[in-house]
mmCIF file of N, CA and C in Angstrom:
data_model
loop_
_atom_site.group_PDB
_atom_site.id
_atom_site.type_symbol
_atom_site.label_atom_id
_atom_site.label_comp_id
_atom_site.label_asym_id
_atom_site.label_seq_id
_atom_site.Cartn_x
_atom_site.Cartn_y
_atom_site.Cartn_z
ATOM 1 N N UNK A 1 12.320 -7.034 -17.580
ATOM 2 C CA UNK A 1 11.292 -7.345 -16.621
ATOM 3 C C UNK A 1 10.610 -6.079 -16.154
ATOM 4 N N UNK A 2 9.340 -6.151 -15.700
ATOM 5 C CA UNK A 2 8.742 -5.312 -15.164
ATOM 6 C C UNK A 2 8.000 -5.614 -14.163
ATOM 7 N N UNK A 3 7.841 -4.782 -12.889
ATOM 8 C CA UNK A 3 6.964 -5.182 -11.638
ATOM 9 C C UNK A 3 5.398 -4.523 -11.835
ATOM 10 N N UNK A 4 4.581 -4.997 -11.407
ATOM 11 C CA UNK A 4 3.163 -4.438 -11.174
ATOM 12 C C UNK A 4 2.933 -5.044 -9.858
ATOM 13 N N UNK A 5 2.200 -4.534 -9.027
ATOM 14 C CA UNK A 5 1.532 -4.582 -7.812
ATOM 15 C C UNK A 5 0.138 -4.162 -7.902
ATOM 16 N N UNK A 6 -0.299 -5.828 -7.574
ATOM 17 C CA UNK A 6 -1.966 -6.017 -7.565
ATOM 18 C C UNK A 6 -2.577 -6.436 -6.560
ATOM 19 N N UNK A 7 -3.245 -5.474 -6.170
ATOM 20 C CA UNK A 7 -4.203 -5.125 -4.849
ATOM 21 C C UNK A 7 -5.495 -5.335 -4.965
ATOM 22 N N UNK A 8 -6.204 -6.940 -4.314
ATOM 23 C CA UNK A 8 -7.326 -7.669 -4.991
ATOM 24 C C UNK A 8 -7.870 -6.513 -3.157
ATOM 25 N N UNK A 9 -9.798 -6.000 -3.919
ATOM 26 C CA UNK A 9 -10.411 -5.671 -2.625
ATOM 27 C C UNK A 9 -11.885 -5.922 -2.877
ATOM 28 N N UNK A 10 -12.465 -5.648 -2.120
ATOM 29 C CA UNK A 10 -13.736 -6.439 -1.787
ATOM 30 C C UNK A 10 -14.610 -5.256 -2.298
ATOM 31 N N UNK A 11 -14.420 -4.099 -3.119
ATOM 32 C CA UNK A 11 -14.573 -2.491 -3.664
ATOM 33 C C UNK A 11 -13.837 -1.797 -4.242
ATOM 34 N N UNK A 12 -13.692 -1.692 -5.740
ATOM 35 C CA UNK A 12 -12.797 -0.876 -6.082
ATOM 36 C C UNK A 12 -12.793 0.391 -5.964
ATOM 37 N N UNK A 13 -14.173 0.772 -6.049
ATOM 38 C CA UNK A 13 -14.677 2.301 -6.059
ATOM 39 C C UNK A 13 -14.008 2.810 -4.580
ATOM 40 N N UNK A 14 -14.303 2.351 -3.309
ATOM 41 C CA UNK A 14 -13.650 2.433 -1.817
ATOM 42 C C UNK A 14 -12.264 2.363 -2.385
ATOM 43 N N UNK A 15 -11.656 1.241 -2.990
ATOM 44 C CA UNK A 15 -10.024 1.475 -2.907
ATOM 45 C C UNK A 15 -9.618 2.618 -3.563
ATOM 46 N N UNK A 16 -10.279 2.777 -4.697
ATOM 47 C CA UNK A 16 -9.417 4.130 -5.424
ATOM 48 C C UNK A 16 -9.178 5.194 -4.391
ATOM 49 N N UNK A 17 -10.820 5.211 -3.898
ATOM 50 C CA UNK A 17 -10.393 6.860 -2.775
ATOM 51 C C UNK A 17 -9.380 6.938 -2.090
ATOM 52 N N UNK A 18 -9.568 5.399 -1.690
ATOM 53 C CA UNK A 18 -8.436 5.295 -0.202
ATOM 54 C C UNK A 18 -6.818 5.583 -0.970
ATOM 55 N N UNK A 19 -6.644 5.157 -1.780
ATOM 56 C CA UNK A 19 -4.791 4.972 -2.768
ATOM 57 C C UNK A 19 -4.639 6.203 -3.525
ATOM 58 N N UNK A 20 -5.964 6.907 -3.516
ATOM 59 C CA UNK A 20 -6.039 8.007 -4.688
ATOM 60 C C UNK A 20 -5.742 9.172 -3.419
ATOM 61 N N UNK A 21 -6.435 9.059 -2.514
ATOM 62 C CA UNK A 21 -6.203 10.238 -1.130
ATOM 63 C C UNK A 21 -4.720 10.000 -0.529
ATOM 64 N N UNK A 22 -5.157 8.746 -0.053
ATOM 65 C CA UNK A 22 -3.460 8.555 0.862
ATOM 66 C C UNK A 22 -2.144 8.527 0.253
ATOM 67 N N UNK A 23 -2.082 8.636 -1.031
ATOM 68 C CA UNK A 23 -1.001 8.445 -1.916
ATOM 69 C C UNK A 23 -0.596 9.024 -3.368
ATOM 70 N N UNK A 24 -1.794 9.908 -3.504
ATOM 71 C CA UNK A 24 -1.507 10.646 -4.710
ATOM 72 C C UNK A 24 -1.591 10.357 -6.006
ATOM 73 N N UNK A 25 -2.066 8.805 -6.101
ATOM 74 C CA UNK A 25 -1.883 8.250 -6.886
ATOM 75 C C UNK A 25 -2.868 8.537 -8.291
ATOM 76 N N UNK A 26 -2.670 8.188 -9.348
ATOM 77 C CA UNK A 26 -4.334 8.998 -10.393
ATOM 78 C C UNK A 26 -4.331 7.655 -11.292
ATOM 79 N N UNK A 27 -5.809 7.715 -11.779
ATOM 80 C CA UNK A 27 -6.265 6.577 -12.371
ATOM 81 C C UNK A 27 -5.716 6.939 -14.017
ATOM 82 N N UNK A 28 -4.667 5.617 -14.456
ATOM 83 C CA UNK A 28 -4.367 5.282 -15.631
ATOM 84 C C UNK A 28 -5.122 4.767 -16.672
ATOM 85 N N UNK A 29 -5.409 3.707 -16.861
ATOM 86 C CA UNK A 29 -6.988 3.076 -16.667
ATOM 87 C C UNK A 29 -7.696 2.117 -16.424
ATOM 88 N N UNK A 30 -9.272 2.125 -16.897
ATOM 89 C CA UNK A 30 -10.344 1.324 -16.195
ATOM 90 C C UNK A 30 -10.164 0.316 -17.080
ATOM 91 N N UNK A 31 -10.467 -0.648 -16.827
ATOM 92 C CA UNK A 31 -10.421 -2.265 -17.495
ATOM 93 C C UNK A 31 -12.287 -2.372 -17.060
ATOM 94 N N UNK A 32 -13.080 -1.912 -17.111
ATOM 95 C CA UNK A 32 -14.601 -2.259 -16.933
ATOM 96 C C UNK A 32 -15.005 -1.817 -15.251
ATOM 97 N N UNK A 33 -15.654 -2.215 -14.932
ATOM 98 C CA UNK A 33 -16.024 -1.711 -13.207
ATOM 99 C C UNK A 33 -15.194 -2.200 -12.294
ATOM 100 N N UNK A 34 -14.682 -3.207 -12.397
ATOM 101 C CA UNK A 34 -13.626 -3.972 -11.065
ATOM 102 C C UNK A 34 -12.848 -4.252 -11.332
ATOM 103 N N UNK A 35 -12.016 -3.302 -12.397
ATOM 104 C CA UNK A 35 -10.350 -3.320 -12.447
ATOM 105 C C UNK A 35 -9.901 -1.957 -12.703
ATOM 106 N N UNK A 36 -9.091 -1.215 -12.128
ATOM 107 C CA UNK A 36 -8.552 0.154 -12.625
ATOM 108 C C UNK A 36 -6.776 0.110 -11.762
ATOM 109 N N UNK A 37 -6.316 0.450 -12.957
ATOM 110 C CA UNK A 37 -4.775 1.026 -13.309
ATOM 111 C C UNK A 37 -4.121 2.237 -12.369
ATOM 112 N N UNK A 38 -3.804 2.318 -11.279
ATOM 113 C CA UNK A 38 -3.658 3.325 -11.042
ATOM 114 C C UNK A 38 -2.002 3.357 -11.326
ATOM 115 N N UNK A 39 -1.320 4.945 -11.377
ATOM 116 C CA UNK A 39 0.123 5.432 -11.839
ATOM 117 C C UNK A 39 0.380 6.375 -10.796
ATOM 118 N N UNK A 40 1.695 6.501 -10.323
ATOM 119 C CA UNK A 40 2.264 7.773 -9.881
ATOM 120 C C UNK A 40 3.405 6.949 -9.119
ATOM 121 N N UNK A 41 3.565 5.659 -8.457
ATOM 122 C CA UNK A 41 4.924 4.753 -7.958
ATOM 123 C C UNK A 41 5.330 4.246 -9.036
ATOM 124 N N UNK A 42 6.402 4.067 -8.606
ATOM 125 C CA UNK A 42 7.640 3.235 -9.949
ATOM 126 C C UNK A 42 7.145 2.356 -10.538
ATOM 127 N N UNK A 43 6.447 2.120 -9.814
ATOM 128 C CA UNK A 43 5.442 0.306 -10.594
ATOM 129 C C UNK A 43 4.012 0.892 -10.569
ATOM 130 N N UNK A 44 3.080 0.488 -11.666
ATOM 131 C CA UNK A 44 1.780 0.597 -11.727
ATOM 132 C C UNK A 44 0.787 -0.448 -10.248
ATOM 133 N N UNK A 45 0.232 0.399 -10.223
ATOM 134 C CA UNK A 45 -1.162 -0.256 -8.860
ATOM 135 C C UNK A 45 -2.291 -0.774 -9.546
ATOM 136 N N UNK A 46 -2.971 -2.088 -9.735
ATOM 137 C CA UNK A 46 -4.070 -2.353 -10.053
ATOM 138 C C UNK A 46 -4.732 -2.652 -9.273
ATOM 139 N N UNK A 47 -6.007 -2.466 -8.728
ATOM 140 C CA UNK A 47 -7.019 -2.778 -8.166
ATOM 141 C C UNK A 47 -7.905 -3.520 -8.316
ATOM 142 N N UNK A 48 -7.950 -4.728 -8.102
ATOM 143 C CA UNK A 48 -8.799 -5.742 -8.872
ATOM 144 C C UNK A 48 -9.982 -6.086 -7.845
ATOM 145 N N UNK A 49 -11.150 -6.207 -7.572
ATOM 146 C CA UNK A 49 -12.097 -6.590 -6.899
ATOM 147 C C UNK A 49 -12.423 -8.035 -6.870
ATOM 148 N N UNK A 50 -12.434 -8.435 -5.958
ATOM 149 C CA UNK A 50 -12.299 -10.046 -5.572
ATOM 150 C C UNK A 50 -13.494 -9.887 -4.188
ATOM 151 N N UNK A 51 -13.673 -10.656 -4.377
ATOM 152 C CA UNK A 51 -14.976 -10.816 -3.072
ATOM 153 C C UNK A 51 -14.752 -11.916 -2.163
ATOM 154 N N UNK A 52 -14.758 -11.024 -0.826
ATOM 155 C CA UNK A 52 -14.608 -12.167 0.073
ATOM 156 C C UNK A 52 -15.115 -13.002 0.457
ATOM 157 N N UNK A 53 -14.499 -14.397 0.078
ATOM 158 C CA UNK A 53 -14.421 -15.680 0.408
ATOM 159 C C UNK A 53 -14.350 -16.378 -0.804
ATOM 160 N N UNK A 54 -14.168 -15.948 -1.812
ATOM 161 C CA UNK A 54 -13.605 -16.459 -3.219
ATOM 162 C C UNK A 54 -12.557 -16.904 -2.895
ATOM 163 N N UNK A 55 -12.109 -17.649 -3.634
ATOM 164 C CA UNK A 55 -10.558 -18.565 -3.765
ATOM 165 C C UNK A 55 -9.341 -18.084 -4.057
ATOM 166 N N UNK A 56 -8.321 -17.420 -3.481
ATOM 167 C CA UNK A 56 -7.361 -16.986 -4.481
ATOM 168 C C UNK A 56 -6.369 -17.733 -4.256
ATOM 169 N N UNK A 57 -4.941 -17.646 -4.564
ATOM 170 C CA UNK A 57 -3.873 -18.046 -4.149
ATOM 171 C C UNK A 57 -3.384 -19.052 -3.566
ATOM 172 N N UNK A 58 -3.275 -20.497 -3.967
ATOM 173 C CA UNK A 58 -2.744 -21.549 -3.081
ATOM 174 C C UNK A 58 -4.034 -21.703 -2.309
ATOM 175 N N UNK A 59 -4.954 -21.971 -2.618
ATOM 176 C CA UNK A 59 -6.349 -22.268 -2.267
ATOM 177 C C UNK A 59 -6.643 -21.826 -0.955
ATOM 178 N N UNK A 60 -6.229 -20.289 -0.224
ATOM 179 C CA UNK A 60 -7.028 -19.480 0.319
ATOM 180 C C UNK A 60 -8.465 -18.823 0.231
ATOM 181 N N UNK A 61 -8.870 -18.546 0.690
ATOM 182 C CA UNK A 61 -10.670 -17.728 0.753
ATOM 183 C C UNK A 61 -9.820 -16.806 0.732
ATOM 184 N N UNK A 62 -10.311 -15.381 0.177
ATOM 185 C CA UNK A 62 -9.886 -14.080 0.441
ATOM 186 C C UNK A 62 -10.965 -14.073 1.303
ATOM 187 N N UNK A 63 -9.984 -12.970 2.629
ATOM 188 C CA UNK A 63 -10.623 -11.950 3.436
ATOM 189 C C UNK A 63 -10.314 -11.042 3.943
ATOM 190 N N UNK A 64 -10.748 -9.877 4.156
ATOM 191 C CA UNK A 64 -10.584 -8.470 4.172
ATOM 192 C C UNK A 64 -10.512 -7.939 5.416
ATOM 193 N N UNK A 65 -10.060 -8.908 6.726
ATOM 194 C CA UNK A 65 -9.825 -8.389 7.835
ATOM 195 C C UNK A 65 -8.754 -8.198 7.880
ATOM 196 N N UNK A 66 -8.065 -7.899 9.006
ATOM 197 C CA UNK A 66 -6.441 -7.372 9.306
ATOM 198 C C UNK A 66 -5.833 -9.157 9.277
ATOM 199 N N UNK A 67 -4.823 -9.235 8.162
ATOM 200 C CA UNK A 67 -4.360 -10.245 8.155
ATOM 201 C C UNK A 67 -2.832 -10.087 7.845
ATOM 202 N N UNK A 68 -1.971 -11.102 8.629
ATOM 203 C CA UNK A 68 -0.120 -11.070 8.212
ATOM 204 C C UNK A 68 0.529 -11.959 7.052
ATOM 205 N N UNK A 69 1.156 -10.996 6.225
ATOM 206 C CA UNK A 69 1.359 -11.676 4.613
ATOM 207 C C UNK A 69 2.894 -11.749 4.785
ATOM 208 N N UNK A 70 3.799 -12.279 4.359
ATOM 209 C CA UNK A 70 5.170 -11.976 4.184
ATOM 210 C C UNK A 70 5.533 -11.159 3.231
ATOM 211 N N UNK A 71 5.062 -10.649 2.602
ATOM 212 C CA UNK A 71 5.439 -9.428 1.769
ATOM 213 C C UNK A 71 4.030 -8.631 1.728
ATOM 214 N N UNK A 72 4.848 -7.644 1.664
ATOM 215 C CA UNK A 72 3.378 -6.382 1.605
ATOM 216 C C UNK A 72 4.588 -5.276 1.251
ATOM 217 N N UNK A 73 4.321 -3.806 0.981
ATOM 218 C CA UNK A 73 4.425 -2.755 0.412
ATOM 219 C C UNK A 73 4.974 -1.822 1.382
ATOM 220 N N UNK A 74 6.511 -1.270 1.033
ATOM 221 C CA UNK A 74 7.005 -0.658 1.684
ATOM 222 C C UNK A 74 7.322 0.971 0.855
ATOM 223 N N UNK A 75 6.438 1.985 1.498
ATOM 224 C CA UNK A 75 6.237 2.834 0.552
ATOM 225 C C UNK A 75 7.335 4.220 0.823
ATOM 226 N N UNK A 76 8.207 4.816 0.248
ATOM 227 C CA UNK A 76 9.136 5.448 0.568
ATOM 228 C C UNK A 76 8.799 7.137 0.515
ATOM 229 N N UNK A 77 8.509 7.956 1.723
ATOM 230 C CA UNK A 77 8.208 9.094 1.649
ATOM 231 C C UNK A 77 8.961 9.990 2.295
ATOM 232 N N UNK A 78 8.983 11.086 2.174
ATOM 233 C CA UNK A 78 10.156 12.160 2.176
ATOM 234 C C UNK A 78 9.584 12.939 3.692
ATOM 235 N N UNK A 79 8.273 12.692 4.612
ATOM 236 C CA UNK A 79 8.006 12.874 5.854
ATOM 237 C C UNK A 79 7.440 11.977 5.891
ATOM 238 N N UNK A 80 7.343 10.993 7.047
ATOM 239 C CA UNK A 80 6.922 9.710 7.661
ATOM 240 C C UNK A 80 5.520 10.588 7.996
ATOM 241 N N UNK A 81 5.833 11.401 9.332
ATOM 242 C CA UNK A 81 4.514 11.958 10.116
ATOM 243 C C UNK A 81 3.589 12.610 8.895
ATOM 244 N N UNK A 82 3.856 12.963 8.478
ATOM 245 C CA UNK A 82 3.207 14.111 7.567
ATOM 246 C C UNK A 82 2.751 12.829 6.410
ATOM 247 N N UNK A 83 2.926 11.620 5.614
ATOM 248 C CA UNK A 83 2.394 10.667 4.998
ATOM 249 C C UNK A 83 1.479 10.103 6.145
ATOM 250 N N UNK A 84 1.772 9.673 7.181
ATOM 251 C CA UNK A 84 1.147 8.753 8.848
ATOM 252 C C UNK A 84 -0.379 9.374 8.317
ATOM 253 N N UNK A 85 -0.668 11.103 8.470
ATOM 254 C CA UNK A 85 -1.180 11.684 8.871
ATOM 255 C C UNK A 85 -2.357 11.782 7.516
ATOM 256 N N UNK A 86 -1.836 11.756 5.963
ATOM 257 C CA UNK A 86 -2.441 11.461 4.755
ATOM 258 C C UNK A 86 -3.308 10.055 5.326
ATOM 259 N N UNK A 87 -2.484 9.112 4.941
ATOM 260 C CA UNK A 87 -2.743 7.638 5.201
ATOM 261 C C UNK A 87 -4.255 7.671 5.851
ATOM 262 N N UNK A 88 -4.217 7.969 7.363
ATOM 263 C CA UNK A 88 -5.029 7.620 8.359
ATOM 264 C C UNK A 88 -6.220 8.716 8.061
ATOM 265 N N UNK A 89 -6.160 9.962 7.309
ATOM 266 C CA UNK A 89 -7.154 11.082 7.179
ATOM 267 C C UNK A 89 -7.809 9.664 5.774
ATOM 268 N N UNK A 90 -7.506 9.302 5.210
ATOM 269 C CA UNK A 90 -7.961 8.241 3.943
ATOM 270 C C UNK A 90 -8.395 7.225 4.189
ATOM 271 N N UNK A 91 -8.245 6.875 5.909
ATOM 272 C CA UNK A 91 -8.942 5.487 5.798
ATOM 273 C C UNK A 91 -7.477 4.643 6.144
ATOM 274 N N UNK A 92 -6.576 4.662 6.430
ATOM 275 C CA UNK A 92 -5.400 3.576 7.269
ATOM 276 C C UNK A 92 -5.483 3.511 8.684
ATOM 277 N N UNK A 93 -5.732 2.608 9.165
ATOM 278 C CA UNK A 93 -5.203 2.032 10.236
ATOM 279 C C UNK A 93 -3.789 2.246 10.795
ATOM 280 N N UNK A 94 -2.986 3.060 11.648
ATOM 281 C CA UNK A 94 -1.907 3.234 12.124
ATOM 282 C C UNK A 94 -2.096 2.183 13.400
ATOM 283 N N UNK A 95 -0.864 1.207 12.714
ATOM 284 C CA UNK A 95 -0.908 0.246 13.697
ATOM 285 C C UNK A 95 0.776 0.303 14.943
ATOM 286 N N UNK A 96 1.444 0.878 13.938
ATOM 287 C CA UNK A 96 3.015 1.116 14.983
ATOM 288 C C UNK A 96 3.643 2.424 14.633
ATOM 289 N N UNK A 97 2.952 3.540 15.572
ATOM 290 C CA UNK A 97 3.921 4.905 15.076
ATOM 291 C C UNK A 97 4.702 4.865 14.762
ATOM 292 N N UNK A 98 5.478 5.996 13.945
ATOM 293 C CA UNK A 98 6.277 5.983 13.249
ATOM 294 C C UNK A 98 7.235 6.101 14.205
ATOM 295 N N UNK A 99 8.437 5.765 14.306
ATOM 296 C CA UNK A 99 9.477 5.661 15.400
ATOM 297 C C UNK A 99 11.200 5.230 14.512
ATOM 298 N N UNK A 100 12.179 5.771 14.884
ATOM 299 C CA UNK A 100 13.589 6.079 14.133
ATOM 300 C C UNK A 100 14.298 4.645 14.240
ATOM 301 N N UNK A 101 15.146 4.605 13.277
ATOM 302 C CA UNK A 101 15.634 3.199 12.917
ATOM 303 C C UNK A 101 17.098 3.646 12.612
ATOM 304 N N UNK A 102 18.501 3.002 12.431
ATOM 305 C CA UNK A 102 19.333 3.761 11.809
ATOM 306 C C UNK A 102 19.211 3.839 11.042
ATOM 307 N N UNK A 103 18.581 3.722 9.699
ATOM 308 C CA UNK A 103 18.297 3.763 8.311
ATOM 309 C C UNK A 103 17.365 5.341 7.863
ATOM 310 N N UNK A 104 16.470 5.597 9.420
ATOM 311 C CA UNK A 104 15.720 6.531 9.038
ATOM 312 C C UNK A 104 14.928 6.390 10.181
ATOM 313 N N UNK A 105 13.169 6.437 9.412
ATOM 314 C CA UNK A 105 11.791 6.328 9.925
ATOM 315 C C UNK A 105 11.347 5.327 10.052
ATOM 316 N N UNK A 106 9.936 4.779 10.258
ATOM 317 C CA UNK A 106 9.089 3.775 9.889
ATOM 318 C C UNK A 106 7.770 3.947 10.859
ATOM 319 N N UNK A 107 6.693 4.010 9.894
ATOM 320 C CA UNK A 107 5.965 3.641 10.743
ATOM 321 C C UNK A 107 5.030 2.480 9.694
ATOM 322 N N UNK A 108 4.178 1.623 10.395
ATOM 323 C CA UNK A 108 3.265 0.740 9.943
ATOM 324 C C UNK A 108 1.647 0.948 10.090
ATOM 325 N N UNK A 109 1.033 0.382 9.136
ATOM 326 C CA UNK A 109 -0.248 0.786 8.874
ATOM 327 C C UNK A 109 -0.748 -0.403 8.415
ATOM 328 N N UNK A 110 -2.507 -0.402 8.282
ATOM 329 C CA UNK A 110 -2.877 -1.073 7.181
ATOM 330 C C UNK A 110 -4.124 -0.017 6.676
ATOM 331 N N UNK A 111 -4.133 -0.573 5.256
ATOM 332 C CA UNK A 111 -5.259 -0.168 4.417
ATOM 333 C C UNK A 111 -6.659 -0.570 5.045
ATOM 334 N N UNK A 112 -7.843 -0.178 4.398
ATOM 335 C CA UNK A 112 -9.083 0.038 4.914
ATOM 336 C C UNK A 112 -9.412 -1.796 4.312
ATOM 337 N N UNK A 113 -8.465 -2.397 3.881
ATOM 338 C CA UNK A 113 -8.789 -3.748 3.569
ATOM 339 C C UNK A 113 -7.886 -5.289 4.275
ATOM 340 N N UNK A 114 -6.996 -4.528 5.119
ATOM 341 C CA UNK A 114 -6.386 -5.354 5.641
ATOM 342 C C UNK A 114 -5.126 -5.601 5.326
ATOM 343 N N UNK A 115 -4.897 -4.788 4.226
ATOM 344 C CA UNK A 115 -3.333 -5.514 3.647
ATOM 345 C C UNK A 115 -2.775 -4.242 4.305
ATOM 346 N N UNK A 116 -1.341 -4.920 5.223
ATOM 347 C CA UNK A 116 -0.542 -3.990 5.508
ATOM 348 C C UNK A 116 0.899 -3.282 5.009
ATOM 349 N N UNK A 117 0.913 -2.609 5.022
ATOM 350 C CA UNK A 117 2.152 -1.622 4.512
ATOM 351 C C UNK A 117 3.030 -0.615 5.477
ATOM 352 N N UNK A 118 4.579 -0.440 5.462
ATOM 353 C CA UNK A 118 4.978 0.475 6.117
ATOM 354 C C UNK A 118 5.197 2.102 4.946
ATOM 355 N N UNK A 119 5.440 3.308 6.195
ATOM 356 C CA UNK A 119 6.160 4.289 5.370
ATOM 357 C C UNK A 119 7.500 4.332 5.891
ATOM 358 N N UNK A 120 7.680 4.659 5.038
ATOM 359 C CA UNK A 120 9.106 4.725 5.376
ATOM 360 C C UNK A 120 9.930 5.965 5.025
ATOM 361 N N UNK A 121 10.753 6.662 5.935
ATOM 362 C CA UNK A 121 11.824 7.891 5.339
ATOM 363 C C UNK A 121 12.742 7.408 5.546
ATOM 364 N N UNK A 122 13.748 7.497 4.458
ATOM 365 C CA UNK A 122 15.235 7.271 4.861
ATOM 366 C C UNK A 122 15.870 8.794 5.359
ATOM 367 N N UNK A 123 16.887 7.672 6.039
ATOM 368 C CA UNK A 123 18.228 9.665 6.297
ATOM 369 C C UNK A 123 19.193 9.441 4.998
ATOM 370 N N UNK A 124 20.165 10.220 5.620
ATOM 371 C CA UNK A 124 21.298 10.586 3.588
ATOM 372 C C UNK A 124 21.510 8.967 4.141
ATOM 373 N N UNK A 125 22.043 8.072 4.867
ATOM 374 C CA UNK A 125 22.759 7.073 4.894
ATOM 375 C C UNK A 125 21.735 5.415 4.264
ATOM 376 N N UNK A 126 20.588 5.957 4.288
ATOM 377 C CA UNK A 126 19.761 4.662 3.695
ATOM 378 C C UNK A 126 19.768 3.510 4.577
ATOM 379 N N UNK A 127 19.613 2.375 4.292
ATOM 380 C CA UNK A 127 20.371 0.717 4.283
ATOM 381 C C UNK A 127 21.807 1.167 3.933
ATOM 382 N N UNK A 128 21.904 1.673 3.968
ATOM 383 C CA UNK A 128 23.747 1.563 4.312
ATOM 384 C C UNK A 128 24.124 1.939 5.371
ATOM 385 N N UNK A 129 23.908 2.091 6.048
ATOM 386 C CA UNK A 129 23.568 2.485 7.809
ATOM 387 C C UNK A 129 23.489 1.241 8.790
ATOM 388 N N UNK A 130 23.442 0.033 7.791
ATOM 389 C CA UNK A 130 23.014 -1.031 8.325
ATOM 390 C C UNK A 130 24.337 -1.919 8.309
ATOM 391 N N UNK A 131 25.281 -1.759 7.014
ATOM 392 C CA UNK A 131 26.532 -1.876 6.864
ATOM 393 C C UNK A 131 27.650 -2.314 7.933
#
């Protein structure tokens, strides 16, 4: 099996900057104007352009305001503040400073499209801290 994570936005050209700045990420490749591959997380990022109020998923409208998903993207970085600080210079929304957990860090954000994501640092003890 393999995972991919696909990130439908209302601009691909806007998303690259934003995933390409806040995350380091570099374009693998283009599938034509409104699809591109991006590489550098364990799993490949595609960017697919969907326009809001098209149909996706279980017969939703996509829309590109701040909206709550049950899964979204928990991204693992080696300084919380110092990613916080990438993120939001790119266009994130810092919605819950980053603040200590026994596991580590966390803080929460969303993208310049609404989908939200935390960062996250662990300490040496991880989720096993949770034990």
């Amino acid at each position: 099996m393999k995972l991919l994570l696909n990130i439908d936005v209302p601009d691909v050209e806007t998303a690259l900057r934003f995933y390409t700045t806040a995350f380091d990420l570099k374009i693998g490749r283009r599938f034509g104007a409104d699809f591109v591959e991006l590489l550098g997380w364990p799993a490949p990022v595609y960017l697919l352009t969907k326009a809001a109020g098209t149909i996706g998923a279980g017969g939703d409208p996509r829309r590109y305001s701040r909206h709550w998903t049950p899964v979204h993207t928990d991204i693992v970085v080696e300084n919380v503040d110092v990613a916080v600080e990438r993120a939001v210079a790119a266009g994130a929304k810092l919605e819950a400073a980053a603040k200590d957990a026994a596991w580590g860090r966390i803080a929460m954000l969303a993208d310049p499209f609404g989908h939200g994501f935390c960062l996250l640092q662990f300490n040496e003890r991880g989720y096993d801290a949770l034990l």
